[in-house]
Amino acid sequence: MTGKKNKKTQVAGRVLSVASEFAPLVKTGGLADVVGALPGALAVEGWSVRTLLPAYPGLVDKLASPTSVWSSDDLFGGKARVVSGRLGKTKGSADLLLLDAPHLFAREGTIYLGEDGRDWPDNPQRFAALSRVAAEIANVGLPDGWRPEILHAHDWQAGLAPTYLKQRNILGVATVMTIHNIAFQGLAPATMLDELLLSKDRFDADGYEYWGQISTLKAGLVDADWITTVSPTYVNELATLEFGMGLDGVIRQRQATFSGILNGVDLAVWNPRKDTLIPRPFGPRKIEDKRQNTDALAQEFGLGTTEGPLFGVVSRLTRQKGLDLLLEVLPDLVERGGRLVVLGSGDADLEAGFAEAARKHSDRVAVHIGYDEALSHRIYAGADCILVPSRFEPCGLTQMYALRYGALPLVARTGGLADTVIDANDAAVRVGVATGVQFSPATADALSTALDRVFGLFGDPVLWRQMQERAMKHPVGWSESAKAYAALYQSLME
Ligand code: ADP
Ligand code: GLC
């Protein structure tokens, strides 16, 4: 460790983090942001974290001094090696271990989907391989003597790692399974048991069987020493029929070893005062400078001027995100003088719905179908209000970026959205704590009422500005949550 201020000099412990995404290298959603930022935040707490992820095309070239630290002639049907190296530009501890297995990961398309838009048929093998190698590293360590005390598996892609450790009776390594989204369960047909190196004995309700299929997420949930999820509210929701998506029984059984740790955001990347991706940086004391970002965004998308707020959406376009509700109330939003910029991609009907709305209201509504990191920054910086009407939201990061950029979030009261945004009800406004607007249930009617409230608040510039300033100062960084992970790891080591 560097004896830098607020860095502890002794290593508190070693963590192998296992995941399929890592920002800024490879990202499809919030998982990448979290897996990419947490190691740096844990380093401040004195932890040595190394992250194992697949070597998708081009990734090995991004490592400084890549070294081969493990190899196999046959990992699920092909040659594989693990390349260790540091990620040059990332701040904090970005020690990466890339699983270079060309037969599994060197392919065009996205990391999960082929060019036909469907899951790669061998996704079970691809991510079983990742989990298998994680277990192997946890067992024997790396050539430099580094062996983890904690294996931290993220989502279904790493779900088999705790199971493989348990199967092989590997001792001295505690496992944590984090649920970022229970909707993705890593299902595979039962006929793959042998191929995935899973014993038939545990293919049952207490093991990794899920309605006749294998679930790699369930494997992690039953076999990890501890389970976490990404917000306290989602902990409670997961135990219910409505939100548990068939795994609520498992969750209830594990209640004593299950906790919620709220995600943070990487303050170095998401800093409106220093953001080089936005036209005009601004801070809570110079919120008036935000206006230039709003005007630039409206101009970029050919939107006309209005007195009303400019709304923004940055999202996967899926049922989870409740954006069909937004389509329902869109005529109303436009009628009232609002404008809207949407950035996202996903379900064909939602993409078509927003494209159609943009055609119909071309000077008020604009949509960019696709994935564009820089544009997302311009939207957070330019929008007056970011809309997150999710049906469920384990944590959600976009509302936190919105807070940081003074784009007051309008959110459904669920999961992490409930835990991060303070609703501008009368009491909260009176004592000066409100940072946004919440609505419930997730229906078009409730969203419409919430939009009315946003228009009302926006019509009071003094109040709106106070809320913006407060939102921008709301603590959304990693420090508290990194301490919570550190305390959890510590307790598991003991
Ligand atoms: P989820 O992980 O469920 O998609 P989160 O709110 O946790 O939701 O994280 C979404 C992340 O992905 C945020 O960093 C958001 O800015 C980013 N994002 C989503 N869609 C896009 C897009 N089309 N272009 C750029 N960034 C996007
Ligand atoms: C998932 C969830 C999202 C969460 C992210 C990071 O993708 O949908 O709510 O913020 O993971 O934990």
XYZ file of C-alpha atoms and ligand atoms in Angstrom:
533
model
C 0.000 0.000 0.000
C 1.156 3.542 -0.577
C 1.241 5.352 2.813
C -1.068 7.983 1.307
C -3.322 9.926 3.608
C -6.389 7.931 4.606
C -4.936 4.760 3.170
C -4.294 2.131 5.801
C -0.800 0.723 5.727
C -1.648 -2.897 6.422
C -3.704 -5.001 4.094
C -6.967 -5.746 5.876
C -7.655 -8.733 3.675
C -7.738 -10.045 0.115
C -10.862 -10.211 -1.998
C -11.391 -11.916 -5.321
C -14.284 -10.132 -7.004
C -15.873 -12.137 -9.826
C -18.132 -10.555 -12.413
C -18.971 -10.274 -16.087
C -18.731 -6.465 -16.364
C -16.330 -3.780 -15.166
C -16.596 -0.059 -15.939
C -15.027 1.565 -17.828
C -13.866 -1.543 -19.719
C -17.083 -3.359 -20.411
C -20.523 -2.219 -19.389
C -24.163 -2.916 -20.157
C -25.586 -1.461 -16.948
C -25.109 -0.604 -13.307
C -23.365 -3.877 -12.469
C -20.308 -2.615 -14.334
C -20.309 0.706 -12.492
C -20.436 -1.050 -9.128
C -17.880 -3.761 -9.869
C -15.584 -1.120 -11.382
C -15.773 1.356 -8.505
C -15.914 -0.838 -5.414
C -12.276 -2.056 -5.548
C -10.974 1.520 -5.360
C -13.298 2.326 -2.474
C -12.222 -0.841 -0.645
C -8.569 -0.010 -1.234
C -9.107 3.135 0.828
C -10.275 0.814 3.629
C -7.092 -1.198 3.276
C -8.393 -4.126 1.219
C -6.577 -5.738 -1.657
C -9.136 -6.525 -4.345
C -8.522 -8.321 -7.616
C -11.306 -8.665 -10.134
C -11.717 -11.707 -12.350
C -13.631 -11.095 -15.545
C -13.765 -12.573 -19.026
C -11.191 -11.362 -21.545
C -13.666 -10.083 -24.119
C -12.045 -8.931 -27.385
C -9.454 -6.205 -26.903
C -9.371 -6.215 -23.109
C -5.989 -7.854 -22.599
C -4.403 -5.041 -24.641
C -5.662 -2.510 -22.125
C -3.659 -3.981 -19.250
C -0.323 -2.582 -18.195
C 2.328 -5.363 -18.068
C 0.026 -8.318 -18.639
C 1.333 -11.587 -17.226
C -0.032 -15.058 -17.615
C -0.742 -16.471 -14.159
C -2.768 -19.618 -14.828
C -3.515 -21.859 -17.776
C -5.465 -24.916 -18.782
C -5.578 -27.068 -21.920
C -9.231 -27.778 -21.499
C -11.588 -25.347 -19.857
C -15.072 -26.259 -21.026
C -13.770 -27.372 -24.401
C -10.795 -25.165 -25.216
C -7.513 -23.697 -24.100
C -7.601 -20.939 -21.510
C -5.310 -18.768 -19.464
C -5.655 -16.014 -16.894
C -3.810 -12.783 -17.581
C -3.055 -10.542 -14.655
C -2.355 -6.823 -14.960
C -3.323 -3.350 -13.891
C -5.728 -1.144 -15.713
C -3.624 1.893 -16.491
C -5.885 4.865 -16.152
C -8.333 3.837 -13.487
C -7.850 5.406 -10.106
C -7.557 3.193 -7.092
C -6.913 -0.474 -7.130
C -7.726 -1.884 -10.561
C -5.937 -5.185 -10.438
C -7.549 -7.330 -13.048
C -7.474 -11.012 -13.833
C -8.768 -11.647 -17.324
C -9.958 -15.091 -18.269
C -8.654 -15.440 -21.798
C -10.600 -18.338 -23.300
C -11.074 -17.536 -26.994
C -13.570 -20.364 -27.600
C -15.853 -18.753 -25.002
C -15.249 -15.020 -25.159
C -13.553 -13.969 -28.416
C -16.610 -13.223 -30.505
C -18.540 -10.371 -32.058
C -21.977 -9.367 -30.823
C -22.518 -8.174 -27.259
C -21.138 -9.866 -24.198
C -24.363 -11.805 -23.578
C -26.099 -11.838 -26.955
C -25.257 -13.041 -30.406
C -25.871 -11.022 -33.538
C -29.410 -12.435 -33.705
C -30.174 -10.629 -30.428
C -30.542 -13.886 -28.482
C -28.495 -15.170 -25.555
C -25.404 -17.020 -26.698
C -26.499 -20.659 -26.459
C -23.365 -21.512 -24.492
C -23.811 -18.758 -21.869
C -24.096 -21.446 -19.166
C -20.679 -22.862 -20.110
C -19.104 -19.416 -20.610
C -19.926 -18.212 -17.140
C -19.513 -21.596 -15.482
C -15.954 -21.358 -16.784
C -15.536 -17.966 -15.137
C -16.847 -19.359 -11.859
C -14.726 -22.485 -12.129
C -11.544 -20.474 -12.568
C -12.546 -18.231 -9.665
C -12.803 -21.297 -7.454
C -9.446 -22.509 -8.743
C -7.732 -19.201 -7.880
C -9.419 -19.214 -4.485
C -8.058 -22.681 -3.931
C -4.441 -22.362 -4.977
C -3.826 -18.624 -5.135
C -1.688 -16.832 -7.699
C 2.030 -17.216 -8.443
C 2.835 -14.052 -6.466
C 1.430 -15.669 -3.322
C -1.833 -13.701 -3.372
C -4.722 -15.904 -2.266
C -8.124 -14.419 -1.394
C -9.763 -14.784 1.982
C -13.042 -13.659 0.429
C -14.555 -14.599 -2.890
C -17.204 -12.037 -3.847
C -19.508 -13.263 -6.630
C -21.724 -10.814 -8.508
C -25.003 -11.960 -10.047
C -25.781 -15.188 -11.905
C -22.640 -15.054 -14.031
C -20.546 -15.771 -10.928
C -23.217 -17.768 -9.089
C -21.520 -21.121 -9.490
C -18.277 -19.984 -7.852
C -19.484 -20.559 -4.248
C -20.920 -23.920 -5.332
C -17.679 -25.083 -6.924
C -15.780 -24.061 -3.790
C -18.187 -25.975 -1.615
C -18.177 -29.039 -3.868
C -14.445 -29.279 -3.633
C -14.473 -28.568 0.071
C -12.031 -25.702 -0.312
C -11.383 -24.135 3.073
C -10.070 -20.769 4.164
C -12.118 -18.710 1.717
C -15.478 -17.214 2.667
C -18.001 -16.450 -0.073
C -20.335 -13.512 -0.610
C -23.030 -13.549 -3.289
C -24.416 -10.177 -4.332
C -27.786 -9.956 -6.059
C -27.815 -6.984 -8.411
C -31.000 -8.104 -10.098
C -33.012 -11.230 -9.279
C -34.720 -11.103 -12.671
C -31.639 -12.670 -14.241
C -31.286 -16.165 -12.818
C -28.766 -17.924 -15.038
C -31.022 -20.738 -16.207
C -29.710 -23.795 -18.005
C -31.379 -27.084 -18.965
C -30.990 -29.971 -16.543
C -29.276 -31.943 -19.309
C -26.237 -29.706 -18.775
C -25.570 -30.866 -15.206
C -22.608 -33.048 -16.119
C -21.162 -30.572 -18.545
C -21.319 -27.810 -15.938
C -19.631 -30.130 -13.446
C -22.623 -30.090 -11.120
C -23.582 -33.191 -9.199
C -27.072 -34.589 -9.574
C -27.343 -34.991 -5.789
C -27.929 -31.318 -5.300
C -30.292 -30.813 -8.188
C -33.289 -30.318 -5.922
C -35.317 -27.668 -4.114
C -32.562 -27.161 -1.520
C -29.884 -26.955 -4.187
C -29.593 -25.381 -7.614
C -32.766 -26.737 -9.149
C -35.339 -24.156 -10.203
C -38.560 -25.414 -11.791
C -36.770 -28.267 -13.497
C -33.827 -26.182 -14.691
C -30.443 -25.304 -13.255
C -30.229 -21.763 -11.856
C -26.698 -20.509 -11.318
C -28.016 -17.588 -9.276
C -29.857 -19.962 -6.982
C -26.665 -22.022 -6.659
C -24.907 -18.942 -5.329
C -27.811 -18.085 -3.055
C -27.872 -21.476 -1.388
C -24.116 -21.986 -1.214
C -22.560 -18.594 -0.407
C -21.674 -17.916 3.215
C -23.401 -14.561 3.002
C -25.790 -12.879 0.575
C -26.032 -9.175 -0.038
C -28.124 -7.052 -2.289
C -27.736 -3.479 -3.371
C -30.224 -1.566 -1.218
C -31.938 -2.106 2.134
C -35.424 -1.789 0.665
C -34.704 -4.477 -1.943
C -33.751 -6.839 0.915
C -37.308 -6.705 2.186
C -38.859 -6.760 -1.261
C -36.926 -9.860 -2.299
C -38.576 -11.879 0.454
C -42.014 -11.245 -1.081
C -43.884 -13.155 -3.755
C -44.200 -9.980 -5.814
C -40.490 -9.185 -6.068
C -38.730 -12.490 -5.321
C -39.380 -13.905 -8.816
C -39.690 -17.426 -7.529
C -36.630 -17.211 -5.295
C -38.382 -15.503 -2.379
C -38.516 -18.828 -0.492
C -34.732 -19.206 -0.695
C -34.339 -15.598 0.372
C -36.580 -16.086 3.392
C -34.621 -19.165 4.397
C -31.411 -17.182 4.319
C -32.725 -14.149 6.170
C -30.138 -14.429 8.955
C -27.258 -14.289 6.487
C -28.602 -11.690 4.095
C -28.111 -7.927 4.176
C -28.451 -4.843 2.028
C -25.584 -2.501 1.233
C -26.514 0.495 -0.854
C -24.492 1.095 -4.013
C -22.448 4.241 -4.305
C -21.301 6.164 -7.342
C -17.767 6.856 -8.492
C -17.391 10.516 -7.558
C -14.331 10.907 -9.777
C -16.282 9.904 -12.889
C -19.577 11.568 -11.959
C -18.507 15.039 -10.898
C -20.367 17.935 -12.550
C -17.642 20.359 -11.488
C -14.911 18.525 -13.380
C -16.790 16.570 -15.998
C -14.992 16.976 -19.323
C -17.837 15.281 -21.190
C -20.314 18.108 -20.606
C -20.394 21.532 -22.298
C -20.301 23.562 -19.087
C -19.110 22.132 -15.754
C -21.010 23.482 -12.724
C -21.261 22.966 -8.984
C -23.903 23.413 -6.277
C -22.857 27.016 -5.763
C -23.116 27.887 -9.444
C -26.179 25.982 -10.477
C -27.079 28.760 -12.882
C -24.290 27.422 -15.121
C -26.302 24.242 -15.566
C -28.592 26.218 -17.866
C -25.982 26.153 -20.639
C -26.000 22.375 -20.535
C -29.789 22.390 -20.781
C -29.763 24.730 -23.746
C -26.991 22.778 -25.461
C -28.887 19.524 -24.984
C -32.103 20.987 -26.369
C -30.192 22.362 -29.319
C -28.358 19.107 -29.963
C -31.718 17.354 -30.265
C -33.502 20.137 -32.132
C -35.992 20.809 -29.343
C -37.828 24.109 -29.174
C -37.776 26.392 -26.156
C -40.450 26.211 -23.452
C -40.922 27.420 -19.920
C -41.345 23.884 -18.651
C -38.760 21.408 -17.398
C -36.545 19.345 -19.663
C -36.947 15.701 -18.661
C -34.314 13.064 -19.298
C -34.193 9.265 -19.389
C -31.019 7.158 -19.556
C -32.016 3.546 -19.370
C -32.276 0.063 -20.646
C -35.665 0.007 -22.342
C -37.232 -2.969 -20.592
C -40.363 -3.715 -18.630
C -38.389 -3.400 -15.372
C -37.827 0.276 -16.027
C -41.549 1.142 -16.365
C -41.000 3.309 -19.416
C -44.235 2.097 -20.987
C -45.894 4.163 -18.229
C -43.988 7.184 -19.452
C -45.225 6.582 -23.000
C -48.776 6.613 -21.637
C -48.412 9.990 -19.959
C -46.208 11.552 -22.620
C -48.983 13.513 -24.386
C -49.755 15.099 -21.035
C -46.115 15.946 -20.361
C -45.842 17.663 -23.734
C -49.187 19.414 -23.337
C -47.980 20.952 -20.081
C -44.881 22.400 -21.693
C -42.371 19.712 -20.820
C -39.641 18.440 -23.096
C -38.037 15.007 -23.069
C -34.760 13.438 -24.195
C -34.501 9.640 -24.034
C -31.298 7.634 -24.378
C -31.619 3.878 -24.313
C -32.065 0.629 -26.102
C -33.833 -2.628 -25.467
C -37.316 -3.954 -26.148
C -38.475 -3.342 -29.707
C -41.926 -2.065 -28.700
C -40.468 0.559 -26.374
C -37.884 1.653 -28.923
C -40.671 2.002 -31.487
C -42.944 3.785 -28.993
C -40.381 6.452 -28.213
C -39.382 6.825 -31.864
C -43.032 7.378 -32.726
C -43.454 9.935 -29.914
C -40.383 11.793 -31.159
C -41.851 11.912 -34.673
C -45.164 13.145 -33.369
C -43.759 15.822 -31.061
C -40.523 16.585 -32.861
C -39.883 19.916 -31.133
C -40.576 18.484 -27.668
C -39.460 14.861 -27.612
C -36.206 13.378 -28.858
C -34.844 9.878 -28.610
C -31.462 8.337 -29.226
C -31.676 4.574 -29.520
C -28.303 3.109 -28.615
C -25.683 3.130 -25.931
C -23.617 6.294 -25.499
C -21.678 6.995 -22.325
C -20.736 10.598 -23.210
C -24.300 11.468 -24.190
C -25.508 10.075 -20.870
C -23.332 12.663 -19.092
C -24.770 15.450 -21.243
C -28.292 14.328 -20.391
C -27.684 14.223 -16.623
C -26.042 17.642 -16.874
C -28.715 19.187 -19.067
C -31.941 17.674 -17.739
C -33.968 19.448 -15.074
C -35.494 16.149 -14.028
C -34.496 12.522 -14.623
C -37.358 10.035 -14.827
C -37.009 6.564 -13.293
C -40.492 5.000 -13.158
C -39.207 1.451 -12.525
C -41.521 -1.396 -11.539
C -38.650 -2.729 -9.478
C -35.172 -1.352 -9.015
C -32.631 -3.219 -6.871
C -30.643 -0.007 -6.434
C -30.518 2.159 -9.512
C -27.619 4.426 -10.278
C -29.202 6.860 -12.713
C -31.159 8.612 -9.959
C -27.898 9.058 -8.049
C -26.151 10.568 -11.063
C -29.240 12.758 -11.424
C -28.857 13.976 -7.818
C -25.196 14.751 -8.427
C -26.040 16.798 -11.521
C -28.960 18.700 -10.002
C -31.440 16.947 -12.312
C -34.050 16.271 -9.649
C -35.135 12.639 -9.915
C -38.751 11.592 -10.306
C -38.750 7.951 -9.206
C -41.040 5.067 -8.379
C -40.960 4.311 -4.646
C -39.242 0.932 -4.881
C -35.880 -0.677 -4.076
C -32.926 1.643 -4.054
C -34.973 4.451 -5.550
C -36.888 4.602 -2.255
C -33.599 4.626 -0.328
C -31.838 7.415 -2.207
C -34.398 10.067 -3.133
C -36.233 12.135 -0.514
C -39.750 12.868 -1.676
C -40.834 16.497 -1.732
C -43.918 15.957 0.407
C -45.090 18.875 2.534
C -43.170 17.790 5.626
C -39.916 17.268 3.731
C -40.266 20.596 1.960
C -41.009 22.357 5.236
C -37.910 21.039 7.004
C -35.806 21.440 3.888
C -34.733 17.887 3.107
C -36.488 17.049 -0.181
C -34.362 16.055 -3.180
C -36.894 14.732 -5.699
C -40.321 13.210 -6.175
C -41.444 9.644 -5.521
C -44.620 7.927 -6.653
C -46.375 4.672 -5.924
C -47.812 2.370 -7.169
C -46.039 2.053 -10.503
C -49.015 3.015 -12.648
C -49.541 5.646 -15.318
C -52.031 7.451 -13.067
C -49.600 7.729 -10.188
C -46.842 8.814 -12.570
C -49.121 11.457 -14.005
C -49.872 12.841 -10.537
C -46.142 12.861 -9.776
C -45.481 14.782 -12.995
C -48.029 17.366 -11.865
C -46.037 17.726 -8.672
C -42.803 18.208 -10.637
C -44.400 20.929 -12.744
C -45.621 22.582 -9.536
C -42.205 22.490 -7.889
C -40.452 23.648 -11.057
C -42.811 26.618 -11.133
C -41.280 27.806 -7.855
C -37.705 28.665 -8.911
C -36.473 29.398 -5.386
C -37.686 26.103 -4.006
C -36.450 24.208 -7.078
C -33.008 25.684 -6.732
C -32.839 24.825 -3.033
C -33.735 21.272 -3.876
C -31.105 21.143 -6.605
C -28.417 22.375 -4.292
C -29.387 19.835 -1.654
C -29.557 17.025 -4.207
C -26.085 17.845 -5.487
C -24.717 17.632 -1.956
C -26.530 14.428 -1.042
C -23.853 11.847 -0.151
C -23.903 9.291 -2.946
C -20.231 8.267 -2.832
C -18.891 4.863 -1.901
C -17.277 5.589 1.450
C -20.080 4.428 3.795
C -20.921 1.387 1.708
C -17.288 0.386 1.270
C -16.999 0.410 5.066
C -20.079 -1.808 5.259
C -18.549 -4.315 2.811
C -15.277 -4.175 4.730
C -17.071 -4.909 8.004
C -18.914 -7.799 6.390
C -15.722 -9.309 4.944
C -14.014 -8.897 8.298
C -16.808 -10.658 10.150
C -16.741 -13.536 7.643
C -12.990 -13.890 8.031
C -13.414 -14.170 11.752
P -29.434 -1.178 -14.609
O -28.156 -1.720 -14.129
O -30.626 -1.926 -14.133
O -29.474 -0.986 -16.081
P -28.669 1.234 -13.137
O -29.426 2.481 -12.911
O -28.097 0.574 -11.952
O -29.638 0.269 -13.954
O -27.429 1.484 -14.079
C -27.551 1.840 -15.417
C -26.201 2.349 -15.879
O -26.119 2.232 -17.288
C -25.974 3.806 -15.578
O -24.584 4.036 -15.484
C -26.551 4.493 -16.819
O -26.025 5.786 -17.001
C -26.067 3.534 -17.881
N -26.870 3.483 -19.099
C -28.068 2.865 -19.277
N -28.469 2.975 -20.551
C -27.516 3.683 -21.188
C -27.334 4.113 -22.551
N -28.239 3.831 -23.483
N -26.227 4.813 -22.845
C -25.313 5.099 -21.894
N -25.420 4.714 -20.615
C -26.497 4.009 -20.269
C -28.821 -4.094 -11.576
C -30.071 -3.363 -11.112
C -29.824 -1.943 -10.711
C -28.556 -1.808 -9.880
C -27.383 -2.416 -10.635
C -26.077 -2.325 -9.860
O -28.594 -3.983 -12.927
O -31.100 -3.428 -12.079
O -30.931 -1.469 -9.953
O -28.291 -0.447 -9.609
O -27.634 -3.772 -10.867
O -26.161 -2.945 -8.606
